[in-house]
PDB file of C-alpha atoms and ligand atoms in Angstrom:
ATOM      1  CA  MET W1292     102.614 100.116  97.917  1.00  0.00           C
ATOM      2  CA  ILE W1293     100.789  99.857 101.210  1.00  0.00           C
ATOM      3  CA  GLN W1294     102.651  99.066 104.415  1.00  0.00           C
ATOM      4  CA  ILE W1295     100.586  96.482 106.274  1.00  0.00           C
ATOM      5  CA  HIS W1296     101.670  97.584 109.744  1.00  0.00           C
ATOM      6  CA  PRO W1297     104.153 100.241 110.856  1.00  0.00           C
ATOM      7  CA  ALA W1298     107.119  99.073 112.942  1.00  0.00           C
ATOM      8  CA  GLY W1299     106.016  98.515 116.523  1.00  0.00           C
ATOM      9  CA  ARG W1300     104.684  96.021 119.025  1.00  0.00           C
ATOM     10  CA  LEU W1301     101.653  94.178 117.620  1.00  0.00           C
ATOM     11  CA  LYS W1302      98.355  93.927 119.447  1.00  0.00           C
ATOM     12  CA  LEU W1303      97.052  90.533 118.425  1.00  0.00           C
ATOM     13  CA  ALA W1304      93.826  88.602 118.712  1.00  0.00           C
ATOM     14  CA  ILE W1305      93.994  84.839 118.280  1.00  0.00           C
ATOM     15  CA  LEU W1306      90.952  83.099 116.798  1.00  0.00           C
ATOM     16  CA  ALA W1307      91.062  79.331 117.232  1.00  0.00           C
ATOM     17  CA  SER W1308      88.675  76.387 116.999  1.00  0.00           C
ATOM     18  CA  GLY W1309      90.758  73.486 118.260  1.00  0.00           C
ATOM     19  CA  ARG W1310      93.900  72.239 119.891  1.00  0.00           C
ATOM     20  CA  GLY W1311      95.790  75.515 119.662  1.00  0.00           C
ATOM     21  CA  SER W1312      99.322  74.367 118.871  1.00  0.00           C
ATOM     22  CA  ASN W1313      99.858  77.422 116.647  1.00  0.00           C
ATOM     23  CA  PHE W1314      98.625  79.577 119.523  1.00  0.00           C
ATOM     24  CA  ASP W1315     101.232  77.815 121.727  1.00  0.00           C
ATOM     25  CA  ALA W1316     104.013  78.561 119.251  1.00  0.00           C
ATOM     26  CA  ILE W1317     103.073  82.232 118.951  1.00  0.00           C
ATOM     27  CA  TYR W1318     102.692  82.587 122.715  1.00  0.00           C
ATOM     28  CA  GLN W1319     106.106  80.981 123.266  1.00  0.00           C
ATOM     29  CA  ALA W1320     107.761  83.235 120.675  1.00  0.00           C
ATOM     30  CA  ILE W1321     106.414  86.259 122.555  1.00  0.00           C
ATOM     31  CA  GLN W1322     107.571  84.859 125.904  1.00  0.00           C
ATOM     32  CA  ASP W1323     111.064  84.247 124.499  1.00  0.00           C
ATOM     33  CA  GLY W1324     111.292  87.729 122.987  1.00  0.00           C
ATOM     34  CA  ARG W1325     111.428  86.438 119.394  1.00  0.00           C
ATOM     35  CA  LEU W1326     108.107  88.090 118.538  1.00  0.00           C
ATOM     36  CA  ASN W1327     107.367  91.699 119.459  1.00  0.00           C
ATOM     37  CA  ALA W1328     103.668  91.365 120.208  1.00  0.00           C
ATOM     38  CA  ASP W1329     101.000  90.989 122.868  1.00  0.00           C
ATOM     39  CA  ILE W1330      98.020  88.671 122.700  1.00  0.00           C
ATOM     40  CA  GLN W1331      95.180  90.936 123.776  1.00  0.00           C
ATOM     41  CA  VAL W1332      92.437  88.326 123.535  1.00  0.00           C
ATOM     42  CA  LEU W1333      91.621  84.812 122.323  1.00  0.00           C
ATOM     43  CA  ILE W1334      88.226  84.026 120.840  1.00  0.00           C
ATOM     44  CA  SER W1335      86.939  80.565 119.992  1.00  0.00           C
ATOM     45  CA  ASP W1336      83.812  79.374 118.206  1.00  0.00           C
ATOM     46  CA  LYS W1337      84.037  76.055 120.114  1.00  0.00           C
ATOM     47  CA  SER W1338      83.264  75.978 123.829  1.00  0.00           C
ATOM     48  CA  GLN W1339      85.442  72.910 124.443  1.00  0.00           C
ATOM     49  CA  SER W1340      88.487  73.985 122.463  1.00  0.00           C
ATOM     50  CA  MET W1341      91.878  73.406 124.048  1.00  0.00           C
ATOM     51  CA  ALA W1342      92.916  76.850 122.849  1.00  0.00           C
ATOM     52  CA  LEU W1343      90.309  78.435 125.122  1.00  0.00           C
ATOM     53  CA  GLN W1344      91.545  76.466 128.142  1.00  0.00           C
ATOM     54  CA  LYS W1345      95.151  77.338 127.398  1.00  0.00           C
ATOM     55  CA  ALA W1346      94.344  81.056 127.127  1.00  0.00           C
ATOM     56  CA  ARG W1347      92.628  80.985 130.514  1.00  0.00           C
ATOM     57  CA  GLN W1348      95.631  79.258 132.078  1.00  0.00           C
ATOM     58  CA  ARG W1349      97.835  81.987 130.605  1.00  0.00           C
ATOM     59  CA  ASP W1350      95.644  84.812 131.924  1.00  0.00           C
ATOM     60  CA  ILE W1351      94.780  85.944 128.421  1.00  0.00           C
ATOM     61  CA  PRO W1352      91.194  87.235 128.153  1.00  0.00           C
ATOM     62  CA  ALA W1353      89.322  84.360 126.487  1.00  0.00           C
ATOM     63  CA  TYR W1354      85.838  84.223 125.033  1.00  0.00           C
ATOM     64  CA  PHE W1355      83.641  81.516 123.570  1.00  0.00           C
ATOM     65  CA  LEU W1356      81.474  83.102 120.905  1.00  0.00           C
ATOM     66  CA  ASP W1357      78.753  80.706 119.783  1.00  0.00           C
ATOM     67  CA  PRO W1358      77.925  81.160 116.087  1.00  0.00           C
ATOM     68  CA  GLY W1359      74.722  79.180 116.693  1.00  0.00           C
ATOM     69  CA  ALA W1360      73.449  81.917 118.977  1.00  0.00           C
ATOM     70  CA  PHE W1361      73.243  84.427 116.116  1.00  0.00           C
ATOM     71  CA  ALA W1362      70.687  84.476 113.298  1.00  0.00           C
ATOM     72  CA  ARG W1363      73.188  85.718 110.712  1.00  0.00           C
ATOM     73  CA  GLN W1364      76.947  85.602 110.241  1.00  0.00           C
ATOM     74  CA  THR W1365      76.993  89.404 110.176  1.00  0.00           C
ATOM     75  CA  ASP W1366      75.497  89.509 113.692  1.00  0.00           C
ATOM     76  CA  TYR W1367      78.087  87.017 114.936  1.00  0.00           C
ATOM     77  CA  GLU W1368      80.878  89.069 113.413  1.00  0.00           C
ATOM     78  CA  LYS W1369      79.529  92.355 114.798  1.00  0.00           C
ATOM     79  CA  GLU W1370      79.705  90.825 118.262  1.00  0.00           C
ATOM     80  CA  MET W1371      83.247  89.666 117.522  1.00  0.00           C
ATOM     81  CA  VAL W1372      84.290  93.113 116.289  1.00  0.00           C
ATOM     82  CA  GLY W1373      82.927  94.542 119.543  1.00  0.00           C
ATOM     83  CA  LEU W1374      85.243  92.255 121.516  1.00  0.00           C
ATOM     84  CA  LEU W1375      88.219  93.011 119.280  1.00  0.00           C
ATOM     85  CA  ARG W1376      87.691  96.765 119.692  1.00  0.00           C
ATOM     86  CA  LYS W1377      87.259  96.410 123.423  1.00  0.00           C
ATOM     87  CA  HIS W1378      90.668  94.717 123.586  1.00  0.00           C
ATOM     88  CA  GLN W1379      92.278  97.209 121.168  1.00  0.00           C
ATOM     89  CA  VAL W1380      93.242  94.560 118.653  1.00  0.00           C
ATOM     90  CA  GLU W1381      95.178  95.627 115.558  1.00  0.00           C
ATOM     91  CA  ILE W1382      95.945  92.295 113.891  1.00  0.00           C
ATOM     92  CA  VAL W1383      93.662  89.242 113.874  1.00  0.00           C
ATOM     93  CA  VAL W1384      95.494  85.904 113.765  1.00  0.00           C
ATOM     94  CA  LEU W1385      93.513  82.862 112.629  1.00  0.00           C
ATOM     95  CA  ALA W1386      95.163  79.847 114.221  1.00  0.00           C
ATOM     96  CA  GLY W1387      93.150  76.796 113.275  1.00  0.00           C
ATOM     97  CA  TYR W1388      89.959  78.854 113.066  1.00  0.00           C
ATOM     98  CA  MET W1389      87.682  76.684 110.959  1.00  0.00           C
ATOM     99  CA  ARG W1390      85.253  79.282 109.699  1.00  0.00           C
ATOM    100  CA  LEU W1391      85.084  81.654 106.765  1.00  0.00           C
ATOM    101  CA  VAL W1392      85.647  85.289 107.622  1.00  0.00           C
ATOM    102  CA  GLY W1393      82.904  87.585 106.323  1.00  0.00           C
ATOM    103  CA  GLN W1394      82.447  91.170 105.237  1.00  0.00           C
ATOM    104  CA  VAL W1395      82.013  92.707 108.688  1.00  0.00           C
ATOM    105  CA  MET W1396      85.419  91.497 109.854  1.00  0.00           C
ATOM    106  CA  LEU W1397      87.127  92.248 106.555  1.00  0.00           C
ATOM    107  CA  GLU W1398      85.878  95.837 106.572  1.00  0.00           C
ATOM    108  CA  GLU W1399      86.977  96.377 110.166  1.00  0.00           C
ATOM    109  CA  TYR W1400      90.434  94.826 109.587  1.00  0.00           C
ATOM    110  CA  PRO W1401      91.388  95.349 105.922  1.00  0.00           C
ATOM    111  CA  HIS W1402      94.706  93.544 105.204  1.00  0.00           C
ATOM    112  CA  ARG W1403      94.977  92.894 108.936  1.00  0.00           C
ATOM    113  CA  ILE W1404      93.648  89.360 109.239  1.00  0.00           C
ATOM    114  CA  VAL W1405      96.272  86.624 108.895  1.00  0.00           C
ATOM    115  CA  ASN W1406      95.721  82.895 108.394  1.00  0.00           C
ATOM    116  CA  ILE W1407      97.842  79.756 108.303  1.00  0.00           C
ATOM    117  CA  HIS W1408      96.974  76.898 105.982  1.00  0.00           C
ATOM    118  CA  PRO W1409      98.576  73.422 105.947  1.00  0.00           C
ATOM    119  CA  ALA W1410      99.399  73.316 102.219  1.00  0.00           C
ATOM    120  CA  LEU W1411     101.280  75.293  99.602  1.00  0.00           C
ATOM    121  CA  LEU W1412      98.502  77.555  98.368  1.00  0.00           C
ATOM    122  CA  PRO W1413      96.910  77.814  95.885  1.00  0.00           C
ATOM    123  CA  ALA W1414      97.007  73.991  96.058  1.00  0.00           C
ATOM    124  CA  PHE W1415      94.650  72.139  98.390  1.00  0.00           C
ATOM    125  CA  LYS W1416      92.456  74.907  99.736  1.00  0.00           C
ATOM    126  CA  GLY W1417      89.784  74.213 102.304  1.00  0.00           C
ATOM    127  CA  LEU W1418      89.437  71.339 104.738  1.00  0.00           C
ATOM    128  CA  HIS W1419      91.776  68.325 105.100  1.00  0.00           C
ATOM    129  CA  ALA W1420      94.568  69.892 103.058  1.00  0.00           C
ATOM    130  CA  GLN W1421      97.069  67.211 104.141  1.00  0.00           C
ATOM    131  CA  ARG W1422      94.706  64.407 103.056  1.00  0.00           C
ATOM    132  CA  GLN W1423      94.131  66.191  99.736  1.00  0.00           C
ATOM    133  CA  ALA W1424      97.912  66.358  99.199  1.00  0.00           C
ATOM    134  CA  LEU W1425      98.364  62.643  99.940  1.00  0.00           C
ATOM    135  CA  GLU W1426      95.474  61.639  97.702  1.00  0.00           C
ATOM    136  CA  TYR W1427      96.785  63.774  94.848  1.00  0.00           C
ATOM    137  CA  GLY W1428     100.206  62.207  95.208  1.00  0.00           C
ATOM    138  CA  VAL W1429     102.354  65.332  95.399  1.00  0.00           C
ATOM    139  CA  LYS W1430     105.982  64.822  96.460  1.00  0.00           C
ATOM    140  CA  PHE W1431     106.119  68.121  98.323  1.00  0.00           C
ATOM    141  CA  SER W1432     103.529  70.006 100.303  1.00  0.00           C
ATOM    142  CA  GLY W1433     103.961  72.534 103.091  1.00  0.00           C
ATOM    143  CA  CYS W1434     102.286  75.467 104.759  1.00  0.00           C
ATOM    144  CA  THR W1435     101.330  79.030 103.930  1.00  0.00           C
ATOM    145  CA  VAL W1436     100.816  82.185 105.970  1.00  0.00           C
ATOM    146  CA  HIS W1437      98.615  84.634 104.099  1.00  0.00           C
ATOM    147  CA  LEU W1438      96.358  87.647 104.494  1.00  0.00           C
ATOM    148  CA  VAL W1439      92.670  86.868 104.501  1.00  0.00           C
ATOM    149  CA  ASP W1440      90.415  88.229 101.760  1.00  0.00           C
ATOM    150  CA  GLU W1441      86.842  87.394 100.775  1.00  0.00           C
ATOM    151  CA  GLY W1442      87.808  84.063  99.171  1.00  0.00           C
ATOM    152  CA  MET W1443      88.643  80.789 100.875  1.00  0.00           C
ATOM    153  CA  ASP W1444      92.439  80.572 101.342  1.00  0.00           C
ATOM    154  CA  THR W1445      93.010  83.019  98.462  1.00  0.00           C
ATOM    155  CA  GLY W1446      94.617  86.114 100.024  1.00  0.00           C
ATOM    156  CA  PRO W1447      98.123  87.502  99.396  1.00  0.00           C
ATOM    157  CA  ILE W1448     100.897  85.196 100.613  1.00  0.00           C
ATOM    158  CA  ILE W1449     103.348  86.295 103.313  1.00  0.00           C
ATOM    159  CA  MET W1450     105.467  83.161 103.781  1.00  0.00           C
ATOM    160  CA  GLN W1451     105.550  79.501 102.710  1.00  0.00           C
ATOM    161  CA  LYS W1452     107.596  76.507 103.744  1.00  0.00           C
ATOM    162  CA  VAL W1453     108.061  73.350 101.687  1.00  0.00           C
ATOM    163  CA  VAL W1454     107.793  69.929 103.331  1.00  0.00           C
ATOM    164  CA  PRO W1455     108.554  66.597 101.615  1.00  0.00           C
ATOM    165  CA  VAL W1456     105.908  63.900 101.295  1.00  0.00           C
ATOM    166  CA  TYR W1457     107.281  60.360 101.731  1.00  0.00           C
ATOM    167  CA  ASP W1458     105.943  57.132 100.233  1.00  0.00           C
ATOM    168  CA  ASP W1459     105.007  55.675 103.608  1.00  0.00           C
ATOM    169  CA  ASP W1460     103.327  58.831 104.937  1.00  0.00           C
ATOM    170  CA  ASP W1461      99.861  58.702 106.372  1.00  0.00           C
ATOM    171  CA  GLU W1462      97.779  61.763 107.156  1.00  0.00           C
ATOM    172  CA  ASP W1463      99.000  61.964 110.758  1.00  0.00           C
ATOM    173  CA  ARG W1464     102.686  61.811 109.873  1.00  0.00           C
ATOM    174  CA  LEU W1465     102.371  64.413 107.140  1.00  0.00           C
ATOM    175  CA  THR W1466     100.258  66.650 109.376  1.00  0.00           C
ATOM    176  CA  GLU W1467     102.918  66.461 112.090  1.00  0.00           C
ATOM    177  CA  ARG W1468     105.762  67.280 109.672  1.00  0.00           C
ATOM    178  CA  ILE W1469     103.858  70.279 108.293  1.00  0.00           C
ATOM    179  CA  LEU W1470     102.862  71.452 111.767  1.00  0.00           C
ATOM    180  CA  GLU W1471     106.508  71.695 112.843  1.00  0.00           C
ATOM    181  CA  GLN W1472     107.034  74.224 110.059  1.00  0.00           C
ATOM    182  CA  GLU W1473     103.772  76.054 110.783  1.00  0.00           C
ATOM    183  CA  HIS W1474     105.115  76.674 114.265  1.00  0.00           C
ATOM    184  CA  GLN W1475     108.093  78.482 112.753  1.00  0.00           C
ATOM    185  CA  ILE W1476     106.632  80.483 109.899  1.00  0.00           C
ATOM    186  CA  TYR W1477     103.666  81.901 111.815  1.00  0.00           C
ATOM    187  CA  TRP W1478     105.633  83.828 114.427  1.00  0.00           C
ATOM    188  CA  GLN W1479     108.286  84.729 111.822  1.00  0.00           C
ATOM    189  CA  SER W1480     105.612  86.255 109.559  1.00  0.00           C
ATOM    190  CA  LEU W1481     104.133  88.186 112.459  1.00  0.00           C
ATOM    191  CA  GLN W1482     107.577  89.441 113.455  1.00  0.00           C
ATOM    192  CA  MET W1483     108.072  90.766 109.906  1.00  0.00           C
ATOM    193  CA  LEU W1484     104.819  92.679 110.381  1.00  0.00           C
ATOM    194  CA  ALA W1485     106.045  93.981 113.739  1.00  0.00           C
ATOM    195  CA  GLU W1486     109.229  95.199 112.064  1.00  0.00           C
ATOM    196  CA  GLY W1487     107.164  97.120 109.503  1.00  0.00           C
ATOM    197  CA  LYS W1488     108.776  95.234 106.621  1.00  0.00           C
ATOM    198  CA  LEU W1489     105.732  93.957 104.754  1.00  0.00           C
ATOM    199  CA  TYR W1490     104.085  95.878 101.920  1.00  0.00           C
ATOM    200  CA  ILE W1491     101.221  94.993  99.590  1.00  0.00           C
ATOM    201  CA  GLN W1492     101.778  95.449  95.879  1.00  0.00           C
ATOM    202  CA  GLY W1493      98.735  94.261  93.927  1.00  0.00           C
ATOM    203  CA  ARG W1494      98.211  90.752  95.202  1.00  0.00           C
ATOM    204  CA  ARG W1495     101.854  90.294  96.120  1.00  0.00           C
ATOM    205  CA  ILE W1496     103.406  90.955  99.474  1.00  0.00           C
ATOM    206  CA  VAL W1497     106.933  92.288  99.236  1.00  0.00           C
ATOM    207  CA  THR W1498     109.546  92.681 101.941  1.00  0.00           C
ATOM    208  CA  LYS W1499     111.447  95.941 102.334  1.00  0.00           C
ATOM    209  CA  LEU W1500     114.360  95.774 104.721  1.00  0.00           C
TER     210      LEU W1500
HETATM  211  C1  GAR N2740      96.753  73.760 111.591  1.00  0.00           C
HETATM  212  O1  GAR N2740      97.339  72.717 110.856  1.00  0.00           O
HETATM  213  C2  GAR N2740      96.315  74.869 110.643  1.00  0.00           C
HETATM  214  O2  GAR N2740      97.184  75.054 109.557  1.00  0.00           O
HETATM  215  C3  GAR N2740      94.986  74.350 110.197  1.00  0.00           C
HETATM  216  O3  GAR N2740      94.397  73.804 111.344  1.00  0.00           O
HETATM  217  C4  GAR N2740      95.423  73.323 112.203  1.00  0.00           C
HETATM  218  C5  GAR N2740      95.202  73.916 113.573  1.00  0.00           C
HETATM  219  O4  GAR N2740      96.053  73.336 114.505  1.00  0.00           O
HETATM  220  N1  GAR N2740      94.181  75.380 109.631  1.00  0.00           N
HETATM  221  C6  GAR N2740      93.374  75.201 108.599  1.00  0.00           C
HETATM  222  O5  GAR N2740      93.240  74.137 108.044  1.00  0.00           O
HETATM  223  C7  GAR N2740      92.621  76.447 108.164  1.00  0.00           C
HETATM  224  N2  GAR N2740      91.951  76.210 106.919  1.00  0.00           N
HETATM  225  P1  GAR N2740      96.264  74.012 115.928  1.00  0.00           P
HETATM  226  O6  GAR N2740      94.866  74.215 116.526  1.00  0.00           O
HETATM  227  O7  GAR N2740      97.047  72.999 116.685  1.00  0.00           O
HETATM  228  O8  GAR N2740      96.976  75.301 115.730  1.00  0.00           O
END
């Protein structure tokens, strides 16, 4: 069994492409003392992302890294790894980061990249997970915090939360209901890491108290 992180304050990077409400929730958990961590840096692949603006307002070092400026994904990720090293990042937190993570990042941070997905994996991987759930007609969906591996939304699962789907739901209502739970399970999962409680056993993550 491999311990993912020894007990101690986490040095996080947040990677975000959009509005950044998961970033908000993690930031607030740190401010309130619920999460033993520091956000060392925020990196976005979108110059106009709200997450980038919010990081600047919070005096968190914030970078826009333009994937279009690099010939290959490996070059983009090498640049990113340079920034992560510079800011002494230990755990990379994908918070609405809409891009597949490649080999360069995975080799630099094995078992140390965490993602949140708005469905109960392995159902409804990829984009528009809430729309996929509605179209399929499931009665329950939810959200998943998991480690990132080379697949899309396939890595070992840390925590999940179930959310009901109602007959009169539209995509916005379901998204909102799931998001409320995302904002709880992300910081809770990270706090378990900070407490040194999470171990990998095959493709399962087990908690040792
Ligand atoms: C969240 O719902 C997150 O689960 C999802 O993007 C949203 C980001 O919102 N992530 C994915 O779909 C990743 N495949 P936020 O920017 O407000 O945190």
